[in-house]
Tab-separated table of C-alpha atoms in Angstrom:
chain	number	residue	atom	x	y	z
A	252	UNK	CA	159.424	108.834	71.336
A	253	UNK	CA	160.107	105.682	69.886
A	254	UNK	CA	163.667	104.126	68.878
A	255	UNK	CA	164.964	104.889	65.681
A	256	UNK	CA	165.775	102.115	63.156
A	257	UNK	CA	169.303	100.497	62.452
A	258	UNK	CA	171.481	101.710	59.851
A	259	UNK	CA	174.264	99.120	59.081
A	260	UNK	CA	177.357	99.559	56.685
A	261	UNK	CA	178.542	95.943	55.454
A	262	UNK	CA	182.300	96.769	55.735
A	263	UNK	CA	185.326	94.725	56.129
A	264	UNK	CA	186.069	94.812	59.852
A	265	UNK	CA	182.651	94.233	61.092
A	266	UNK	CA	182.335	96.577	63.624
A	267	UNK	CA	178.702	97.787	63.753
A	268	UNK	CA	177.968	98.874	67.205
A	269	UNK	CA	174.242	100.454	68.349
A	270	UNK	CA	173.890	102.556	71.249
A	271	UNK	CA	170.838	103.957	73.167
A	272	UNK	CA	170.946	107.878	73.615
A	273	UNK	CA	169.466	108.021	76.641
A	274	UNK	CA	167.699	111.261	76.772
A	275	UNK	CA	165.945	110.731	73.100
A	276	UNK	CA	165.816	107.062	73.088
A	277	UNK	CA	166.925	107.111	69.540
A	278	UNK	CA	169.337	104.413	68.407
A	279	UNK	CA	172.615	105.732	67.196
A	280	UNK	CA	174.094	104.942	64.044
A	281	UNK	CA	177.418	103.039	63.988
A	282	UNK	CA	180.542	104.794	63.396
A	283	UNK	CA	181.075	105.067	59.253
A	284	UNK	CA	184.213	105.566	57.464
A	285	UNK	CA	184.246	106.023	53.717
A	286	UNK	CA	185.246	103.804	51.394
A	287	UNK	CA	187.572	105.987	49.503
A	288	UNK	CA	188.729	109.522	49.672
A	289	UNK	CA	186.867	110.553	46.567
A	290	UNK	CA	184.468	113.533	47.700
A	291	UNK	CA	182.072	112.276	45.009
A	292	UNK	CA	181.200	108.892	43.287
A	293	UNK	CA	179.573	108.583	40.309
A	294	UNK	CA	176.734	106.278	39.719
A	295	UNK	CA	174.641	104.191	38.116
A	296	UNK	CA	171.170	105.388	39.592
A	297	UNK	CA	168.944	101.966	38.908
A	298	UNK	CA	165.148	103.244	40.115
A	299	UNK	CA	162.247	101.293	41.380
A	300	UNK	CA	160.483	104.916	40.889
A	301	UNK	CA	157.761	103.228	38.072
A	302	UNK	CA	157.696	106.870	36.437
A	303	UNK	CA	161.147	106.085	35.540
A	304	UNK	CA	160.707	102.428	33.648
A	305	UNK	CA	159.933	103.527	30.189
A	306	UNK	CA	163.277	105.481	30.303
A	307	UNK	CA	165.718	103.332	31.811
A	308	UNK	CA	164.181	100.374	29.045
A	309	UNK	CA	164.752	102.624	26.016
A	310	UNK	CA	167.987	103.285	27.530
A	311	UNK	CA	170.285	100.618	25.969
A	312	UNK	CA	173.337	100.933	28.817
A	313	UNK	CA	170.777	101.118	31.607
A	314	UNK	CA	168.656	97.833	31.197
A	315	UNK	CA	171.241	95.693	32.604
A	316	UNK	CA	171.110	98.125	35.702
A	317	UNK	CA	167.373	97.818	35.918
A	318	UNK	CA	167.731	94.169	35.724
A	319	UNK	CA	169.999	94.050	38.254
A	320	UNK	CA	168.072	96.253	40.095
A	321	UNK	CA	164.657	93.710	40.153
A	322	UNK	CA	166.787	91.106	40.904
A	323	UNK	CA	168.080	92.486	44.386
A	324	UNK	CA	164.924	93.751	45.253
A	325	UNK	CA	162.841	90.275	44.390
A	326	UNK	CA	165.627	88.360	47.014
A	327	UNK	CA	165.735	90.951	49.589
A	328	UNK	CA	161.490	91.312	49.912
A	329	UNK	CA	161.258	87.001	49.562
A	330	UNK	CA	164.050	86.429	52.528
A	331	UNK	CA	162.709	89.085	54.954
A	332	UNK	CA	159.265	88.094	54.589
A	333	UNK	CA	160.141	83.873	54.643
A	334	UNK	CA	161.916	84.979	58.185
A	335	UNK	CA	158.883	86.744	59.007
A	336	UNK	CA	156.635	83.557	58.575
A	337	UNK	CA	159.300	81.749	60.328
A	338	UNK	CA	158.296	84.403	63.241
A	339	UNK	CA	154.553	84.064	62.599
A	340	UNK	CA	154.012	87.621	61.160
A	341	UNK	CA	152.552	88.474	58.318
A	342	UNK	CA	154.600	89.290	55.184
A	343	UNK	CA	155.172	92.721	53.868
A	344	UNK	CA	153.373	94.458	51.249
A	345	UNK	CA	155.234	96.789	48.734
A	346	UNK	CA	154.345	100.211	48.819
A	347	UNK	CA	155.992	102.517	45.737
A	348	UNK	CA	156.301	105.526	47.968
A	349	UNK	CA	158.476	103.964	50.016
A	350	UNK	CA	159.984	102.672	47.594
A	351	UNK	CA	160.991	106.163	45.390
A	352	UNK	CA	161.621	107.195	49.397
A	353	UNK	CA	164.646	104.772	49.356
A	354	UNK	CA	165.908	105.206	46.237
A	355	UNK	CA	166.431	108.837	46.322
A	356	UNK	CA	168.394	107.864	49.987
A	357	UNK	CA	170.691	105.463	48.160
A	358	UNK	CA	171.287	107.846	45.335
A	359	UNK	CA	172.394	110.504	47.987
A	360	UNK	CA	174.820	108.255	49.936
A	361	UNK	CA	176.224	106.720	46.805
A	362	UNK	CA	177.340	109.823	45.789
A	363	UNK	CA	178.485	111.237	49.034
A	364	UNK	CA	179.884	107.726	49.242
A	365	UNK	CA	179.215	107.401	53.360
A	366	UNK	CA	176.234	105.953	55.011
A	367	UNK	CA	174.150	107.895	57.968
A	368	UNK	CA	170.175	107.648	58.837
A	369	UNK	CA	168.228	109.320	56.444
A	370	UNK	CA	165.570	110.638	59.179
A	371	UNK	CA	162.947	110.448	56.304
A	372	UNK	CA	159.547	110.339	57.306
A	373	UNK	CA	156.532	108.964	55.778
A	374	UNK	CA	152.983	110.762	56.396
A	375	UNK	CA	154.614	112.248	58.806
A	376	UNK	CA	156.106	109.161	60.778
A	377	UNK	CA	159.457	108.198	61.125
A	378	UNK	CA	160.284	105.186	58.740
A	379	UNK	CA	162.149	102.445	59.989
A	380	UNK	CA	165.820	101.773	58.064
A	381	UNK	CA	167.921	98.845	56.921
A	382	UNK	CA	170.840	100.448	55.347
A	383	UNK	CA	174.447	98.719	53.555
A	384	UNK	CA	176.989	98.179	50.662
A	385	UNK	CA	178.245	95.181	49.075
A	386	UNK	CA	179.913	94.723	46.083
A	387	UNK	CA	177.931	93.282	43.384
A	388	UNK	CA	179.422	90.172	42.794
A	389	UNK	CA	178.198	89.460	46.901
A	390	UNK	CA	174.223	88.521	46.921
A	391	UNK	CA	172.118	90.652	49.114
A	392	UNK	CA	170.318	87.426	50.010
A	393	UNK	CA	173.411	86.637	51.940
A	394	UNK	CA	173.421	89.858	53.992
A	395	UNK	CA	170.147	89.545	54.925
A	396	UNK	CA	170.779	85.740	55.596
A	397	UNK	CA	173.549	87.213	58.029
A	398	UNK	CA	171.771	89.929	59.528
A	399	UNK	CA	169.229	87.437	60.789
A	400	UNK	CA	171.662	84.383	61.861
A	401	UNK	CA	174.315	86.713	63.410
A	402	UNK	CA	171.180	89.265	65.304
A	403	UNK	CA	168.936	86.348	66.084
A	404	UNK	CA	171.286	84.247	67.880
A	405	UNK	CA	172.037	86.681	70.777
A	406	UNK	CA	168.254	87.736	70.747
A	407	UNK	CA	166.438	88.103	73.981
A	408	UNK	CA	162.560	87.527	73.980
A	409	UNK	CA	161.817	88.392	77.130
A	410	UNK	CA	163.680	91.257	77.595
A	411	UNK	CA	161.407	94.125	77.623
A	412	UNK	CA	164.052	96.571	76.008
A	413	UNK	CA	166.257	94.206	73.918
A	414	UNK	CA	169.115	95.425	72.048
A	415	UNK	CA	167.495	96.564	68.671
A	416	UNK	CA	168.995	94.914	65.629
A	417	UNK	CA	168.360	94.560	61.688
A	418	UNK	CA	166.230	91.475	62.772
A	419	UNK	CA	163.841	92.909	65.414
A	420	UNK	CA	163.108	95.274	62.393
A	421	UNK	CA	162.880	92.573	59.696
A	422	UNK	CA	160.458	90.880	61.846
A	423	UNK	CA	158.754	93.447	63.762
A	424	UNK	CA	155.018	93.043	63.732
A	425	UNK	CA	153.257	95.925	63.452
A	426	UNK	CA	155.590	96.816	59.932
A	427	UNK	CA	153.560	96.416	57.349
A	428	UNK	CA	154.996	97.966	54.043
A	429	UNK	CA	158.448	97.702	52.985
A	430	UNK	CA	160.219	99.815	50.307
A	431	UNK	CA	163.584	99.297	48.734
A	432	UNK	CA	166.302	101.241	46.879
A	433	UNK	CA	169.861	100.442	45.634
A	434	UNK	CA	171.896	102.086	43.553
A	435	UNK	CA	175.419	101.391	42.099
A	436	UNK	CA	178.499	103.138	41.862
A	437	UNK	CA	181.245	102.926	39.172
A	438	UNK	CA	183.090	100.967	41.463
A	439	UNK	CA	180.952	98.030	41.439
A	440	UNK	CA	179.478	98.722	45.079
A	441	UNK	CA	175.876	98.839	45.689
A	442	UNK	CA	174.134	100.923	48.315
A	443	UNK	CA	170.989	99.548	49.803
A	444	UNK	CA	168.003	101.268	51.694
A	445	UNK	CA	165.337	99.326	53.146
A	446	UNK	CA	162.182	101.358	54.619
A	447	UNK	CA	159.484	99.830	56.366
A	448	UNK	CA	156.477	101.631	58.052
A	449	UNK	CA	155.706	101.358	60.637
A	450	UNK	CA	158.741	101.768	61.788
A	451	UNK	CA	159.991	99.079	63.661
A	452	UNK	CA	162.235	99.262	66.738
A	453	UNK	CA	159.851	101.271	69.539
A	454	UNK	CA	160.569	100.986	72.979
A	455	UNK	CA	158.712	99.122	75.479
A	456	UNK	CA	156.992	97.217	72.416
A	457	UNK	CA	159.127	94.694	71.637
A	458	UNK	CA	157.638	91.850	73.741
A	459	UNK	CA	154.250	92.511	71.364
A	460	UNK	CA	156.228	92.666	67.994
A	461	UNK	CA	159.284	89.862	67.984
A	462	UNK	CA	158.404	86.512	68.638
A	463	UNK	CA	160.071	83.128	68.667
A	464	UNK	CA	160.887	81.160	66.151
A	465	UNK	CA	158.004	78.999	65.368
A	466	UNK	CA	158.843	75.207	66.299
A	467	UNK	CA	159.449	72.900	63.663
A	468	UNK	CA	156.130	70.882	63.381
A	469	UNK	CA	154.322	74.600	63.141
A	470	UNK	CA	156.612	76.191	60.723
A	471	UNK	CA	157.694	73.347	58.342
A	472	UNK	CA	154.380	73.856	56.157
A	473	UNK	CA	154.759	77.650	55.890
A	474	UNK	CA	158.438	77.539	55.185
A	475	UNK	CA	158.575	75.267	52.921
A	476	UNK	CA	155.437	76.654	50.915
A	477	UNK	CA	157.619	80.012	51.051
A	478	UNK	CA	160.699	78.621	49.574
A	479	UNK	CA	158.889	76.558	47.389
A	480	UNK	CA	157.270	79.523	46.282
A	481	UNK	CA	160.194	81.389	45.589
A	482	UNK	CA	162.126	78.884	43.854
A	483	UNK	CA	158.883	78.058	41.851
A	484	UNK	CA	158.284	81.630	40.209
A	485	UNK	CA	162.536	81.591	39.598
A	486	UNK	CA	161.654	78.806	37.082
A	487	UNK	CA	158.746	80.441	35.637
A	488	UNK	CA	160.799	83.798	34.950
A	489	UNK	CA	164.022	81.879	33.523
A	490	UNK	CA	161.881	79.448	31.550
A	491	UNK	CA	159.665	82.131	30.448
A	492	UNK	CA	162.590	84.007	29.216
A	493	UNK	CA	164.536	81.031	27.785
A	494	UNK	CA	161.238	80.658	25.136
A	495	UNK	CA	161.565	84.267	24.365
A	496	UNK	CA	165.197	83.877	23.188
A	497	UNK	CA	163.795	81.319	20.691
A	498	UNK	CA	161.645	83.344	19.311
A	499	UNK	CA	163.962	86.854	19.171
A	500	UNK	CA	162.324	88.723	22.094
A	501	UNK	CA	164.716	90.247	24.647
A	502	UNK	CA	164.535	88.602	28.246
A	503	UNK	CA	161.623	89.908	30.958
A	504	UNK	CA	162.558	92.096	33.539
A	505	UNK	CA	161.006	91.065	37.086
A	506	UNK	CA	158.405	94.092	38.527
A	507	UNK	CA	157.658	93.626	42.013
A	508	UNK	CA	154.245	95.774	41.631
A	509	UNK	CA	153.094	93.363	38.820
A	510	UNK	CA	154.016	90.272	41.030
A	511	UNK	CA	151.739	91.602	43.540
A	512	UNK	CA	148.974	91.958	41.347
A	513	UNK	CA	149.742	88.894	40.660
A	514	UNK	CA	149.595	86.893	43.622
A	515	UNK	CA	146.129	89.100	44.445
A	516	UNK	CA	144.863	87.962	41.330
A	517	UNK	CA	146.300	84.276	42.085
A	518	UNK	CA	144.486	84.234	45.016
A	519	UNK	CA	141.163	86.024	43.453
A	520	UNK	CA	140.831	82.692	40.880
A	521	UNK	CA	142.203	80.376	43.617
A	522	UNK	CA	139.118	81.676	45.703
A	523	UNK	CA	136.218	81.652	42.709
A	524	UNK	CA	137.730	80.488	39.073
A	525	UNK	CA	135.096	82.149	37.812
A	526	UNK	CA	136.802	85.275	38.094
A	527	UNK	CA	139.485	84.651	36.037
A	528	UNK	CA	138.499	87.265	32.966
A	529	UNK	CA	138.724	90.140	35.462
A	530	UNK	CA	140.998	92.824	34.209
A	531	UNK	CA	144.284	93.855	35.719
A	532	UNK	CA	145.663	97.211	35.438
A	533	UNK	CA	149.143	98.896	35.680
A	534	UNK	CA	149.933	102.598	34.923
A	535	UNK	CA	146.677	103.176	33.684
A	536	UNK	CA	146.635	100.194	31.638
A	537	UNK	CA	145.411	96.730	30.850
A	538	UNK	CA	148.123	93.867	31.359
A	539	UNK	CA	148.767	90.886	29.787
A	540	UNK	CA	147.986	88.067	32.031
A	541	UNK	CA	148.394	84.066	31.480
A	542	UNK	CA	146.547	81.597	34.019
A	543	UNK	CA	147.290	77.785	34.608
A	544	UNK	CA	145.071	75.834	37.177
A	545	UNK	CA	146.264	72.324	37.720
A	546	UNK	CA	145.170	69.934	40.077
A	547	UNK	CA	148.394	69.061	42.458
A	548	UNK	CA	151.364	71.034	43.929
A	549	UNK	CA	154.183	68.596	41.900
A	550	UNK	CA	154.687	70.809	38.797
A	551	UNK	CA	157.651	73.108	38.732
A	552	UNK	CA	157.318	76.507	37.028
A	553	UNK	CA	158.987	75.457	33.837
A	554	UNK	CA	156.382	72.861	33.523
A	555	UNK	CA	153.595	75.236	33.775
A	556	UNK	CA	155.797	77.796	31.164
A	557	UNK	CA	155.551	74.823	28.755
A	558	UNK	CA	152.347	73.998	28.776
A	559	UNK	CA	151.516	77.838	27.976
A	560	UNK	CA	154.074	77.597	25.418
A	561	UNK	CA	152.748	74.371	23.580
A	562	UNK	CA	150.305	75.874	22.514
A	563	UNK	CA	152.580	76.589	19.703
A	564	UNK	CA	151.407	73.733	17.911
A	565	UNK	CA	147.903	75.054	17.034
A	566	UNK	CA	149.840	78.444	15.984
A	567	UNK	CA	150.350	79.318	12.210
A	568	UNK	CA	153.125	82.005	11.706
A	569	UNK	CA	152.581	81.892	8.110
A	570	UNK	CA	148.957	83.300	8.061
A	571	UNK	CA	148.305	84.951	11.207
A	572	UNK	CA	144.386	85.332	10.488
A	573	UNK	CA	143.760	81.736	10.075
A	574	UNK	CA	144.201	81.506	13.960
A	575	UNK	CA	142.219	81.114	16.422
A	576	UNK	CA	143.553	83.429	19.103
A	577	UNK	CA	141.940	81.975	21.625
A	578	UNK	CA	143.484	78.287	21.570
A	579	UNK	CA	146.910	80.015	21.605
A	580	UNK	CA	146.675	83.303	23.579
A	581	UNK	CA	148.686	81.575	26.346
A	582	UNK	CA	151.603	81.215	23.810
A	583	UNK	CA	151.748	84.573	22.026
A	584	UNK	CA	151.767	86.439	25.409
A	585	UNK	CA	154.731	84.497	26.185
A	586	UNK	CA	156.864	85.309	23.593
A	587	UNK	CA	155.054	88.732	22.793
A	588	UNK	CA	158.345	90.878	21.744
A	589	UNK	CA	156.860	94.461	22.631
A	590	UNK	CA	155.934	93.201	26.955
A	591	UNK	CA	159.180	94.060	28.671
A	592	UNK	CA	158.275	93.562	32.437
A	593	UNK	CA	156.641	90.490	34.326
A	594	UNK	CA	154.827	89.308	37.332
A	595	UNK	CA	154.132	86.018	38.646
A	596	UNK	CA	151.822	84.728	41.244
A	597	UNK	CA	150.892	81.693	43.059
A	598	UNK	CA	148.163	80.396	44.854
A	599	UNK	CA	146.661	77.109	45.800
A	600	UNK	CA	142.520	76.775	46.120
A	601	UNK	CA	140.845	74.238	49.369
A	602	UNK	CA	141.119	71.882	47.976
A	603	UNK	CA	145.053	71.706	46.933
A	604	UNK	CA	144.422	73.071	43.334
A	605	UNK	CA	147.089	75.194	42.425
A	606	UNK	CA	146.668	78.368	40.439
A	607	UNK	CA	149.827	80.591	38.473
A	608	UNK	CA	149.320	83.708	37.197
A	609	UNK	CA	151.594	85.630	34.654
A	610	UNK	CA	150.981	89.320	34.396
A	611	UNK	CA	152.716	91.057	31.614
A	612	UNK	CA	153.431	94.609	30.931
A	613	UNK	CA	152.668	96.094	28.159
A	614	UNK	CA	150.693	93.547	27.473
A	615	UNK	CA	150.362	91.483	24.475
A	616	UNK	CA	148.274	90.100	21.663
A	617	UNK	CA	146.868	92.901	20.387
A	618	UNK	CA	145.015	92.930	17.365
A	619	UNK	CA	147.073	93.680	13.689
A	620	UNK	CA	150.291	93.384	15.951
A	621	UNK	CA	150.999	89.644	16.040
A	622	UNK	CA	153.318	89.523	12.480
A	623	UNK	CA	156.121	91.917	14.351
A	624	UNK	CA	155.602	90.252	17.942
A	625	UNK	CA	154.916	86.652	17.581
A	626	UNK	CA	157.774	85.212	15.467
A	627	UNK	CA	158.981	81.995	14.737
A	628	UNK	CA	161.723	79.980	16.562
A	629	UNK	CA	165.057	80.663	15.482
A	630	UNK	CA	166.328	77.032	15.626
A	631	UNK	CA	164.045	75.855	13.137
């Protein structure tokens, strides 16, 4: 039987201690307290569950939840996976099952306000588990940040049965889909679950699944294409969203399932730019989708936002039909009032080309809908 994943509680004294149980080789969770005495807490249930978008978006007190929600799960997938290139390992792909999996979990142990393994499974396997609080105000970047400076440290390679940590699951090889949950309570603290299947952890296989750091000379290309990456599309969504305020449309949310279409469709054109009318779907429907190819790696995304947006100059808000839609398509997506969610790839081609793609959901510029969707700036 193979070990069962970590569950951590981010508390004030620190104390998170894992034991082997010898005669199930399952890890044991550390000793939890809860935070108060309250025998329930209520919450502020913030879903990645895609069933449950259209909901928590006409609900006016839960968008800044779901928000909030996007933007934990957007840092917590991009610093796992730029350790895991560190550790030459492939990134992790989302997978919506897991991540509905972990959401219910958080719901449950925000309410019951105490943290335990969930023992879910997932087609029939036992999921691996990264589980803690924080209070809001405390980035979940920096617990992950922690997990892996703190657990790394002390880490034995060649140890055939290391301790198991948060990192050896972060890390672990043969994980390949990661899910992730969080929900808030009224007290401002947020419980996170973080599945991954495979699970991580197993006995004897640790030697084939965590790996050294890579050195310097190997890593510094794929680190600092990750984190050039990330900081990249963080421009693209705040610049995207600053035009959108000009023009009276409410800000994008960030959908993690949209920027992986994305980045396969980034990747598609970056292979063959001929394929760059193929059609992207999302719940059954077409997206939105806005494409820049330029020719060097030195433009930031709000560069790349503006040159979709000047397109503005061939637009006439006055008399919509004297456009031509197709000089200015990059634009009216943009600032299309009725798309609520985003997602933003990035690839580059062989030879150094770089190609972004904006996926939007719903999408825009449809026909005898541009008068209550495209409207002029504000400041002008």
């Amino acid at each position: 039987m193979g070990c069962k994943p970590c569950c951590t509680h981010q508390n004030t004294n620190g104390n998170n201690t894992f034991e082997f149980e010898a005669e199930t080789n399952i890890i044991k969770a550390p000793i939890l307290k809860k935070i108060s005495d309250k025998n329930s807490t209520e919450i502020v249930s913030i879903s990645n569950d895609e069933s449950h978008i259209n909901y928590l978006l006409n609900e006016e007190s839960n968008k800044k939840s779901h928000q909030m929600n996007y933007k934990y799960y957007y840092e917590i997938i991009e610093k796992i996976n730029m350790y895991r290139v560190k550790h030459n390992v492939s990134p992790l792909l989302i997978n919506n099952d897991l991540n509905v999996i972990a959401q219910k979990y958080s719901d449950k142990i925000a309410r019951e306000n105490f943290i335990e393994l969930s023992n879910n499974k997932y087609n029939e396997k036992e999921l691996g588990e990264i589980i803690f609080s924080f209070h809001e105000n405390i980035s979940p970047e920096k617990i992950i940040t922690s997990f892996y400076e703190k657990e790394s440290n002390k880490y034995n390679y060649k140890k055939k049965n290391p301790k198991p940590s948060n990192f050896t699951q972060m890390i672990w090889k043969s994980s390949e889909y990661i899910g992730i949950g969080c929900t808030k309570t009224k007290e401002n603290i947020v419980y996170t679950v973080i599945n991954f299947f495979p699970s991580g952890n197993i006995k004897n296989e640790f030697v084939l699944n965590v790996f050294p750091p890579m050195e310097d000379d190997e890593k510094s290309n794929l680190s600092s294409n990750s984190e050039f990456k990330i900081h990249f599309l963080e421009d693209l969504l705040n610049s995207n969203n600053d035009y959108r305020s000009k023009h009276g449309a409410s800000p994008l949310i960030l959908n993690p399932s949209l920027t992986m279409k994305a980045n396969d469709y980034a990747m598609l054109v970056a292979y063959d730019d001929s394929l760059q009318n193929y059609d992207i779907e999302y719940l059954g429907e077409k997206c939105g989708r806005n494409i820049c190819i330029v020719n060097n790696t030195n433009y930031n995304g709000k560069e790349i936002c503006s040159i979709w947006y000047n397109e503005i100059k061939d637009y006439n808000f006055s008399n919509v039909k004297k456009n031509d839609m197709k000089k200015v398509e990059n634009f009216t997506q943009l600032i299309w009032k009725e798309s609520r969610e985003v997602g933003y790839g990035w690839a580059q081609d062989s030879k150094g080309n770089t190609c972004v793609v904006a996926v939007y959901f719903p999408p825009g510029n449809i026909k005898g809908k541009y008068k209550e969707n495209v409207l002029p700036n504000e400041d002008e």
